[in-house]
Amino acid sequence: PSLPEGWAAEKDFKPIGAITASTQRTIEPVGPHFLAHARRARHKRTFSEDDRI
Amino acid sequence: MAEKGAAGVAPDDRCAIGISFGNSYSSIACTIDDSPVVIANEDGDRQIPTVLSYVDGEEYTGNQAKALLVRNPKNTVVAFKDFLGQEFKSIDPTHCHAAAHPEDKNGVISFTIQDKAEGEPSTLSVSEISTRYLRRLVQSASDYIGKKVTSAVVTVPTNFSEKQREALTKAAQDADLEILQLINEPIASVLAYDARPEAKLEDKIIVVADLGGTRSDVAVIASRGGLYTLLATAHDYEFAGVQLDKVLMDHFAKEFMKKNANVDPRENARSLAKLKAESEATKKALSIGTNANFSVESLAEGIDFQMTINRLRYETIARKVFDGFNRLVESVVKKAGLDVLDIDEVILSGGTSHTPRIATNLRSIFPGTTNILAPSTNPSALNPSELQARGAALQASLIQEYESDDIDQSTHPAVTTVKHISNAVGVLTLSEDGETFTPVIAPETAVPARRTVHVAAPKDGGSVLIKVVEGGTHIKVTKPEPKPKENGTKEDEDEDSDFDSEEEEEEHREKVWKIGSTLAEAAIKDIKKGGKVEVTITVANDLSVTITAREVGGKGGVRGTLKAP
């Protein structure tokens, strides 16, 4: 949508809510993307840190 | 998953394959230049019957052993895989009726067979039977590769208990085979498709229908950024390949009795074995051609029997079983809390999936947008019998360089059990008909997750407000006007409803997004005419959200973080 008149926020960003619902589930330990996920999880890296390596 | 480090092989010395170990058939596969190849055994079979037989002290497996079911049923073991790690009272010995019977030997499921040329028959545990069979499978693979196979990834059903997994690992170790990992069968099938070079990485909901010989397993899987999560599974022992064999056996037996009164080939064990073997062969022929021959020499009381059957006739007499498959698939989709409209892809796996009618039936259950991956409905589909072995071989090639400790740690629940968001997260865009929701991260996505979308800014450019919201799907049912059905939608056109004119009330069902609570707003100022905005949303482990938005090609942009709930 277009920016309404008079909308303002600090650094143009206004946090309003948070994610409401989630469930605990198990991912299948299979496939290249899982192995990448496991590597990140074990080294406690974030996506962007992982990208840089 | 539960890899016991006893038979660990150093990563450098490994030669790993994928094994699909089934009750009826097993397959072996290796990878050549990163693409999976299913290996044929010395008989030239890629689907190797899970049968072990002894004649005069000589060991036979695969099709050779299967053929011995007619002459030598007592010393032939079939359908033993599901007995591994089980209690005697919990097994169903139906499928062993025409072969060696399982017995309870001090709490261990065993078979008594004459496996030596002379002397007393041996009592062998199901674990020992599995070990001998696996040894032969591995030998076939070693002969093909020209190198001793040391390790394997083996597929197991999703309801295989921890005890069964341990028993299988143990049986493999006794065959000098290191189990790198046990992976779930439906996931192996998905991996076989996703690893093809032409496959695109997409967020989608997949139904895997694994229709086998003695059992059928159906799973609903959320595939999110190449990570797979099982949403629901179902297992059925009433509707599978043997029930289709049974339909043909009864059909041919009745025809035989029309010509030869008072001779029922089902009443004599040997005649029954011949009838069963040929019925299965006829069934397979009917998956390929529209006509098939059934002929058995000396079927019963020395009388030969021959007849042909066409596919249409077979589909008519087997309709009950086919309907069972439909119900099974529909029930699992429901169990996952989903609608058929939510399903993006249906993967048909397992030997029975070669049946064209089953794919056609599923085609009519699911909307036209659902991709049905079966040879008869999709030219790019892979061979349903090979999927699991291919998936296992791919996984084996991915992890064979890892130390077994590494594999253990990576598959630990601490790594695999994570939060999945229940609602979609997306952005609102304006179009002619009001606000629309564009999903960025799909529901049931495992966190951490990061997705990026490009949304078009208003035509004339200017400043825009990016509104990040949650969204849920629901099914909107619109009943059209009673008489003409000019809905203007192209929904039902590709349904080939030849003779399944079900009592559809001609209602139109569609999936719509319901906009949930707003998470954040961000402003992007002074966008060029026809510009686009790139929005990246990252959800972290603790469900905190980072949002960055910038004009495509522009600099800077807005970045902000939402705290964890």
XYZ file of C-alpha atoms in Angstrom:
618
model
C 0.000 0.000 0.000
C 1.014 3.599 -0.403
C 2.459 5.358 2.538
C -0.312 7.143 4.404
C 0.146 10.798 5.181
C 1.876 11.490 8.403
C 3.152 7.948 8.978
C 6.369 8.077 10.842
C 8.503 5.785 12.890
C 12.011 5.560 14.112
C 14.238 4.625 11.185
C 11.051 4.059 9.201
C 10.317 0.837 11.047
C 7.505 0.181 13.451
C 7.344 -3.160 15.265
C 3.792 -4.075 16.173
C 3.433 -7.731 17.034
C 5.263 -10.987 17.297
C 4.724 -14.433 15.894
C 1.774 -15.911 17.694
C 1.731 -19.644 17.128
C 4.289 -22.343 16.676
C 4.589 -26.061 17.220
C 7.529 -28.214 18.149
C 8.162 -30.690 15.348
C 10.990 -32.865 14.158
C 12.761 -32.286 10.884
C 13.976 -35.304 8.980
C 17.764 -35.591 9.151
C 18.080 -36.173 5.417
C 19.290 -34.227 2.418
C 21.885 -31.545 1.726
C 19.821 -28.728 3.223
C 19.420 -30.559 6.485
C 23.169 -31.121 6.697
C 23.660 -27.395 6.208
C 21.111 -26.732 8.925
C 22.833 -29.167 11.289
C 26.163 -27.509 10.630
C 24.719 -24.109 11.476
C 22.958 -25.447 14.550
C 26.058 -27.135 15.917
C 28.281 -24.143 15.368
C 25.552 -21.718 16.387
C 25.950 -19.671 13.269
C 23.345 -17.507 11.634
C 22.453 -17.496 7.977
C 24.563 -14.495 7.111
C 27.568 -15.804 8.995
C 27.183 -19.061 7.148
C 26.957 -17.280 3.807
C 30.288 -15.598 4.405
C 32.149 -18.842 4.915
C 19.269 -42.549 13.128
C 20.307 -44.746 16.014
C 23.705 -45.657 14.775
C 25.612 -47.798 17.215
C 29.257 -47.064 16.722
C 30.497 -50.634 17.078
C 31.187 -51.400 13.432
C 32.507 -47.970 12.622
C 34.489 -47.698 9.441
C 36.918 -44.849 8.906
C 35.462 -42.374 6.411
C 38.366 -42.857 4.009
C 37.814 -46.579 3.685
C 34.122 -46.368 3.154
C 32.235 -47.512 0.127
C 28.616 -46.660 0.793
C 25.424 -47.650 -0.959
C 21.721 -47.110 -0.474
C 19.512 -50.042 0.372
C 15.772 -50.173 0.279
C 14.927 -53.235 2.351
C 11.318 -54.250 1.903
C 9.071 -57.113 2.874
C 8.456 -58.089 -0.731
C 11.311 -56.551 -2.676
C 14.621 -54.879 -1.917
C 16.856 -52.695 -4.060
C 20.418 -51.501 -3.930
C 21.744 -48.277 -5.405
C 25.011 -46.398 -5.557
C 25.899 -42.961 -6.835
C 27.972 -42.406 -9.927
C 29.092 -38.808 -10.433
C 26.533 -37.687 -7.862
C 23.606 -39.227 -9.666
C 21.994 -42.330 -8.233
C 22.069 -45.631 -10.099
C 20.020 -48.639 -9.074
C 22.140 -51.766 -9.234
C 20.918 -54.989 -10.812
C 21.920 -58.242 -9.162
C 23.537 -61.137 -11.017
C 20.092 -62.240 -12.282
C 19.642 -58.826 -13.870
C 16.934 -57.764 -11.424
C 16.750 -54.281 -9.949
C 13.799 -55.185 -7.765
C 15.153 -58.137 -5.868
C 12.541 -60.253 -4.079
C 13.170 -60.406 -0.330
C 13.206 -64.187 -0.292
C 15.798 -66.633 0.988
C 15.659 -70.319 0.067
C 17.810 -73.423 0.463
C 17.945 -76.463 -1.805
C 20.508 -79.193 -1.124
C 22.509 -76.847 1.052
C 22.698 -74.256 -1.695
C 21.539 -70.715 -0.853
C 19.253 -68.800 -3.211
C 17.886 -65.258 -2.973
C 15.811 -62.967 -5.130
C 13.839 -64.309 -8.045
C 15.581 -67.680 -7.936
C 14.414 -68.156 -4.363
C 10.967 -66.863 -5.203
C 10.576 -69.480 -7.937
C 11.330 -72.130 -5.328
C 8.125 -71.255 -3.480
C 6.400 -73.776 -5.731
C 8.683 -76.783 -5.208
C 10.337 -75.999 -1.924
C 8.064 -73.808 0.199
C 9.137 -75.195 3.580
C 12.760 -74.138 3.173
C 11.940 -70.730 1.748
C 11.553 -67.646 3.932
C 9.490 -64.683 2.749
C 8.168 -61.377 4.148
C 10.466 -61.441 7.168
C 11.575 -57.823 7.326
C 8.665 -56.591 9.439
C 9.418 -59.349 11.990
C 12.778 -57.826 12.962
C 12.786 -56.628 16.562
C 9.199 -57.730 17.098
C 7.502 -59.861 19.706
C 6.076 -63.095 18.370
C 2.536 -62.263 19.457
C 2.503 -58.937 17.631
C 3.363 -60.232 14.167
C 0.994 -61.156 11.405
C 2.253 -64.372 9.742
C -0.345 -64.334 6.940
C 2.162 -63.750 4.184
C 4.347 -66.650 5.355
C 1.525 -69.121 5.051
C 2.745 -70.537 1.747
C 6.383 -70.610 2.880
C 8.370 -71.363 6.043
C 6.283 -70.482 9.089
C 7.612 -68.215 11.814
C 7.777 -69.788 15.256
C 8.442 -68.594 18.779
C 11.808 -69.875 19.974
C 12.553 -68.608 23.485
C 10.976 -65.288 22.666
C 12.812 -64.930 19.357
C 10.974 -65.159 16.065
C 12.605 -68.014 14.171
C 12.209 -70.242 11.148
C 13.087 -73.918 10.912
C 14.572 -74.711 7.533
C 16.830 -77.329 5.999
C 19.767 -75.113 5.071
C 22.411 -77.818 4.909
C 22.756 -80.616 2.380
C 22.470 -83.221 5.116
C 21.570 -83.441 8.751
C 18.969 -81.818 10.951
C 17.096 -78.679 9.911
C 18.386 -75.472 11.511
C 16.369 -73.044 13.538
C 17.381 -69.570 12.448
C 16.312 -66.310 14.026
C 14.758 -63.656 11.824
C 17.864 -61.590 12.508
C 20.091 -64.341 11.088
C 17.817 -64.671 8.034
C 18.090 -60.907 7.487
C 21.860 -61.039 7.900
C 22.193 -63.742 5.246
C 19.922 -61.917 2.861
C 21.675 -58.563 3.387
C 25.051 -60.241 2.849
C 23.893 -61.375 -0.586
C 22.535 -57.911 -1.428
C 25.836 -56.323 -0.457
C 27.736 -58.946 -2.451
C 25.750 -58.051 -5.570
C 26.561 -54.380 -5.020
C 30.245 -55.109 -4.402
C 30.432 -57.144 -7.622
C 28.920 -54.278 -9.582
C 31.060 -51.532 -8.070
C 34.187 -53.677 -8.077
C 34.997 -52.660 -4.516
C 33.954 -54.078 -1.209
C 30.876 -52.271 0.066
C 31.361 -51.387 3.736
C 28.506 -49.065 4.618
C 24.949 -48.269 3.745
C 22.005 -46.014 4.350
C 18.895 -48.158 4.716
C 15.293 -47.013 4.409
C 12.730 -47.981 7.047
C 9.004 -47.332 7.437
C 8.073 -44.326 9.566
C 6.399 -46.541 12.178
C 9.468 -48.750 12.630
C 10.102 -48.742 16.378
C 13.436 -48.051 18.019
C 13.715 -51.759 18.780
C 13.192 -52.667 15.150
C 15.782 -50.114 14.095
C 18.274 -51.593 16.522
C 17.510 -55.119 15.322
C 18.051 -54.077 11.723
C 21.323 -52.334 12.578
C 22.461 -55.446 14.412
C 21.520 -57.779 11.544
C 23.465 -55.548 9.166
C 26.501 -55.451 11.431
C 26.484 -59.239 11.521
C 26.680 -59.085 7.733
C 29.755 -56.805 8.057
C 27.758 -53.846 6.909
C 28.016 -50.530 8.706
C 24.707 -48.707 8.906
C 25.469 -45.024 8.453
C 21.911 -43.966 9.010
C 18.372 -45.325 8.866
C 16.143 -42.932 6.987
C 12.393 -42.862 6.623
C 11.071 -44.335 3.400
C 8.851 -41.428 2.289
C 11.677 -38.949 2.857
C 13.977 -41.049 0.672
C 11.419 -40.823 -2.131
C 11.194 -37.049 -1.807
C 14.983 -36.761 -1.816
C 15.182 -38.867 -4.982
C 13.022 -36.272 -6.731
C 14.530 -33.174 -5.123
C 18.088 -34.182 -5.948
C 17.486 -34.230 -9.683
C 19.337 -31.406 -11.401
C 16.157 -30.034 -12.948
C 14.327 -29.910 -9.607
C 13.665 -26.475 -8.161
C 13.833 -25.829 -4.472
C 10.343 -24.803 -3.451
C 8.242 -24.697 -0.351
C 5.581 -27.294 -0.888
C 3.387 -29.861 0.786
C 3.968 -33.347 -0.517
C 1.989 -36.548 -0.139
C 4.052 -39.695 -0.570
C 1.950 -42.771 -1.262
C 4.173 -45.800 -0.878
C 2.093 -48.673 -2.175
C 3.932 -51.901 -1.586
C 3.320 -55.624 -1.663
C 2.228 -56.372 1.882
C 1.602 -52.866 3.190
C 0.847 -49.352 2.084
C 2.239 -46.308 3.825
C 1.162 -42.766 3.151
C 2.876 -39.678 4.525
C 2.214 -35.950 4.330
C 5.430 -33.960 4.327
C 6.118 -30.250 4.499
C 9.120 -29.477 2.321
C 10.472 -26.075 3.373
C 13.737 -24.855 1.951
C 14.848 -28.442 1.438
C 14.069 -29.371 5.035
C 11.442 -32.048 5.422
C 8.969 -32.373 8.258
C 6.515 -35.226 8.573
C 3.048 -33.861 9.285
C 1.053 -37.091 9.288
C 1.449 -40.738 8.392
C -0.805 -43.745 7.963
C -0.096 -47.412 7.515
C -2.407 -49.933 6.004
C -2.097 -53.674 5.648
C -5.463 -54.274 3.977
C -4.856 -52.488 0.721
C -1.593 -53.392 -0.962
C -0.179 -55.402 -3.850
C -1.054 -58.837 -2.506
C -4.720 -57.870 -2.387
C -4.512 -57.080 -6.087
C -2.839 -60.449 -6.674
C -5.676 -62.037 -4.752
C -8.267 -60.405 -6.995
C -6.568 -61.896 -10.045
C -6.059 -65.270 -8.380
C -9.749 -65.544 -7.598
C -10.654 -64.406 -11.088
C -8.422 -66.963 -12.807
C -9.362 -69.749 -10.386
C -13.045 -69.227 -11.133
C -12.408 -69.260 -14.867
C -10.398 -72.436 -14.456
C -13.228 -74.049 -12.523
C -15.720 -73.157 -15.236
C -13.777 -75.371 -17.586
C -12.744 -77.970 -15.053
C -15.546 -78.512 -12.606
C -14.649 -79.527 -9.065
C -10.981 -78.668 -9.424
C -10.110 -75.596 -7.402
C -6.448 -74.647 -7.825
C -6.671 -72.703 -4.555
C -7.142 -75.844 -2.529
C -3.811 -77.398 -3.318
C -0.758 -75.642 -1.924
C 1.376 -76.181 -4.977
C -1.342 -75.095 -7.407
C -1.966 -72.053 -5.254
C 1.713 -71.140 -5.362
C 1.715 -71.365 -9.148
C -1.506 -69.372 -9.352
C -0.054 -66.663 -7.130
C 3.234 -66.376 -8.989
C 1.562 -66.089 -12.377
C -1.121 -63.692 -11.099
C 1.567 -61.318 -9.913
C 3.299 -61.528 -13.291
C -0.001 -60.833 -15.069
C -0.641 -57.857 -12.792
C 2.735 -56.382 -13.694
C 2.058 -56.922 -17.398
C -1.237 -55.061 -17.008
C 0.611 -52.017 -15.690
C 2.540 -51.839 -18.946
C 0.168 -53.165 -21.582
C -3.611 -53.099 -21.906
C -3.721 -56.874 -22.402
C -1.932 -59.616 -20.554
C -1.626 -63.343 -20.698
C -2.057 -65.737 -17.846
C -0.747 -69.188 -18.477
C 0.387 -71.949 -16.146
C 1.529 -75.393 -17.119
C -0.134 -78.090 -15.090
C -1.959 -75.631 -12.846
C -3.938 -78.303 -11.016
C -4.259 -82.038 -11.503
C -2.021 -81.889 -14.525
C -4.290 -79.519 -16.451
C -2.672 -76.577 -18.251
C -4.478 -73.280 -18.154
C -4.254 -70.211 -20.293
C -6.318 -67.098 -20.753
C -5.964 -63.395 -21.412
C -7.325 -60.455 -19.505
C -7.531 -56.809 -20.493
C -6.793 -53.878 -18.270
C -10.353 -52.617 -18.165
C -11.625 -55.929 -16.850
C -8.862 -55.986 -14.247
C -9.672 -52.450 -13.153
C -13.304 -53.445 -12.737
C -12.619 -56.471 -10.569
C -9.945 -54.647 -8.553
C -11.996 -51.533 -8.001
C -12.566 -52.204 -4.322
C -8.847 -52.298 -3.647
C -8.222 -49.161 -5.710
C -10.925 -47.344 -3.749
C -9.103 -48.395 -0.599
C -5.982 -46.575 -1.781
C -8.029 -43.437 -2.416
C -9.499 -43.508 1.067
C -6.092 -44.072 2.572
C -4.608 -41.041 0.824
C -7.578 -38.851 1.672
C -7.514 -39.897 5.302
C -3.866 -38.910 5.741
C -4.409 -35.488 4.205
C -7.231 -35.014 6.686
C -5.094 -36.308 9.544
C -2.537 -33.612 8.768
C -5.310 -31.046 9.143
C -5.105 -30.175 5.477
C -7.326 -30.147 2.440
C -6.532 -31.641 -0.969
C -6.176 -28.049 -2.173
C -3.172 -27.634 0.134
C -1.267 -30.458 -1.541
C 1.264 -29.356 -4.142
C 2.694 -32.697 -5.089
C 1.832 -36.368 -4.831
C 4.718 -38.789 -5.149
C 3.760 -42.340 -5.974
C 6.315 -44.796 -4.740
C 6.499 -48.563 -4.359
C 5.835 -51.380 -6.794
C 2.055 -51.136 -6.785
C 2.336 -47.499 -7.898
C 3.057 -48.686 -11.427
C -0.676 -49.351 -11.771
C -2.016 -46.635 -14.106
C -5.495 -46.653 -12.598
C -4.241 -45.649 -9.165
C -2.592 -42.543 -10.557
C -5.718 -41.703 -12.562
C -7.848 -42.031 -9.440
C -5.565 -39.740 -7.465
C -5.592 -37.283 -10.345
C -9.349 -36.935 -9.903
C -9.123 -36.496 -6.131
C -6.626 -33.657 -6.240
C -7.019 -30.273 -7.943
C -5.477 -29.672 -11.351
C -2.627 -27.700 -9.829
C -1.377 -30.692 -7.853
C 1.496 -32.434 -9.537
C 0.952 -36.202 -9.538
C 4.308 -37.887 -9.987
C 3.616 -41.298 -11.476
C 4.784 -42.727 -14.805
C 1.302 -42.683 -16.309
C 0.439 -39.112 -15.341
C 3.778 -37.354 -15.624
C 6.414 -38.027 -18.262
C 9.200 -36.752 -16.021
C 8.306 -39.120 -13.192
C 10.912 -41.546 -11.934
C 10.407 -45.276 -11.604
C 8.328 -45.666 -8.410
C 10.153 -48.869 -7.485
C 13.520 -47.162 -7.480
C 12.787 -44.012 -5.488
C 13.726 -45.236 -2.034
C 16.953 -46.894 -3.096
C 17.924 -43.746 -4.996
C 17.150 -41.537 -2.020
C 19.153 -43.787 0.272
C 22.102 -43.804 -2.149
C 22.069 -39.998 -2.305
C 22.016 -39.705 1.456
C 24.827 -42.272 1.672
C 26.979 -40.242 -0.688
C 26.280 -37.070 1.309
C 27.305 -38.466 4.654
C 29.950 -41.031 3.851
C 32.780 -38.612 4.560
C 31.458 -37.890 8.023
C 32.732 -39.582 11.157
C 29.997 -41.704 12.672
C 30.075 -39.500 15.794
C 29.308 -36.525 13.585
C 26.338 -38.302 12.084
C 25.077 -39.247 15.533
C 25.373 -35.727 16.836
C 23.766 -34.171 13.791
C 20.775 -36.442 13.943
C 20.337 -35.852 17.664
C 16.880 -34.599 18.644
C 18.441 -31.372 19.918
C 19.244 -30.582 16.315
C 16.200 -32.053 14.660
C 13.481 -30.875 17.014
C 12.809 -27.238 16.388
C 9.890 -24.851 16.345
C 7.723 -24.661 13.254
C 5.603 -21.592 12.702
C 1.907 -22.383 12.484
C 0.887 -19.402 10.400
C 2.377 -17.996 7.270
C 4.257 -14.720 7.441
C 3.902 -12.437 4.470
C 3.333 -8.954 3.193
C 0.178 -7.155 2.201
C -0.049 -5.708 -1.261
C -2.727 -3.617 -2.838
C -4.448 -4.662 -5.999
C -7.758 -3.810 -7.667
C -9.707 -6.029 -5.324
C -8.308 -4.721 -2.095
C -5.523 -5.988 0.067
C -3.956 -9.277 -0.855
C -1.630 -11.400 1.138
C 1.621 -12.562 -0.385
C 3.152 -15.331 1.694
C 6.871 -15.013 2.285
C 7.383 -17.848 4.745
C 4.909 -20.697 4.411
C 3.177 -22.261 7.405
C 4.881 -25.271 9.002
C 8.305 -23.903 8.158
C 11.055 -24.919 10.546
C 12.976 -22.089 12.165
C 15.449 -20.595 11.684
C 14.222 -19.691 8.242
C 14.924 -16.903 5.801
C 12.948 -16.036 2.698
C 13.014 -13.165 0.243
C 10.279 -11.948 -2.080
C 9.964 -9.163 -4.585
C 6.726 -7.270 -4.515
C 5.708 -4.731 -7.097
C 5.367 -1.192 -5.863
C 2.447 0.926 -7.071
C 2.678 1.693 -10.801
C 3.511 5.301 -10.321
C 6.152 4.698 -7.744
C 6.249 6.899 -4.717
C 6.495 5.937 -1.109
C 5.079 2.668 0.115
C 4.249 1.084 3.403
C 5.368 -2.485 3.826
C 2.999 -4.269 6.126
C 4.194 -7.589 7.464
C 1.350 -9.762 8.697
C 0.559 -13.321 9.644
C -1.765 -15.298 7.435
C -3.705 -18.503 7.643
C -5.392 -20.448 4.898
C -8.905 -21.554 4.803
C -11.069 -23.153 2.197
C -13.723 -20.957 0.722
C -16.670 -22.839 -0.669
C -18.864 -20.963 -3.074
C -22.006 -22.603 -4.318
C -22.727 -21.345 -7.803
C -26.170 -20.276 -9.001
C -28.489 -23.244 -9.461
C -28.686 -23.324 -13.233
C -25.771 -22.217 -15.373
C -22.327 -22.891 -14.075
C -20.472 -20.065 -15.696
C -18.139 -19.542 -12.872
C -15.486 -18.086 -15.065
C -12.961 -20.240 -13.283
C -10.715 -22.742 -14.910
C -10.740 -25.063 -11.963
C -12.280 -28.349 -12.990
C -11.368 -28.500 -16.623
C -8.554 -30.989 -16.478
C -10.406 -33.602 -14.539
C -10.963 -36.589 -16.719
C -14.085 -37.835 -15.068
C -14.710 -40.763 -17.388
C -16.743 -42.864 -15.111
C -16.348 -41.335 -11.738
C -19.308 -39.031 -11.960
C -19.423 -38.629 -8.246
C -22.237 -36.867 -6.516
C -20.423 -33.563 -6.687
C -22.642 -30.673 -5.839
C -20.761 -28.552 -8.335
C -19.510 -26.358 -5.587
C -16.407 -24.387 -6.125
C -13.772 -24.699 -3.476
C -10.731 -22.523 -3.319
C -7.962 -21.796 -0.955
C -7.894 -18.243 0.366
C -5.602 -16.432 2.738
C -7.055 -14.982 5.872
C -5.061 -12.044 7.104
C -3.974 -12.371 10.690
C -2.330 -9.988 13.087
C 0.082 -7.350 11.886
C 3.677 -7.862 12.875
C 5.375 -4.713 11.662
C 5.209 -1.803 9.294
C 8.045 -0.250 7.386
C 8.226 2.640 4.966
C 10.206 2.729 1.748
C 10.322 6.184 0.284
C 10.437 7.481 -3.264
C 10.432 4.375 -5.371
C 10.931 4.747 -9.108
C 8.114 4.108 -11.536
C 7.543 0.363 -11.946
C 9.992 -0.369 -9.168
C 9.969 -3.388 -6.973
C 10.581 -3.847 -3.307
C 12.634 -6.690 -1.965
C 11.477 -7.942 1.406
C 13.546 -10.410 3.381
C 12.091 -11.983 6.489
C 14.222 -14.045 8.821
C 12.709 -15.942 11.706
C 15.240 -17.006 14.315
C 15.250 -20.006 16.620
C 13.465 -18.085 19.362
C 10.841 -16.856 16.851
C 12.178 -13.321 16.826
C 11.764 -11.811 13.390
C 14.133 -9.657 11.390
C 12.716 -7.770 8.468
C 14.685 -5.933 5.844
C 13.093 -4.098 2.968
C 14.666 -2.127 0.157
C 13.933 -1.130 -3.375
C 15.370 -3.552 -5.895
C 18.544 -1.987 -7.199
C 18.357 0.680 -4.526
C 20.640 1.292 -1.635
C 20.093 1.262 2.078
C 16.647 0.149 2.958
C 14.914 -0.449 6.204
C 15.819 -3.039 8.760
C 14.154 -3.927 12.006
C 13.766 -6.702 14.496
C 10.794 -8.020 16.419
C 11.356 -9.515 19.805
C 10.596 -13.137 20.488
C 7.083 -13.753 21.797
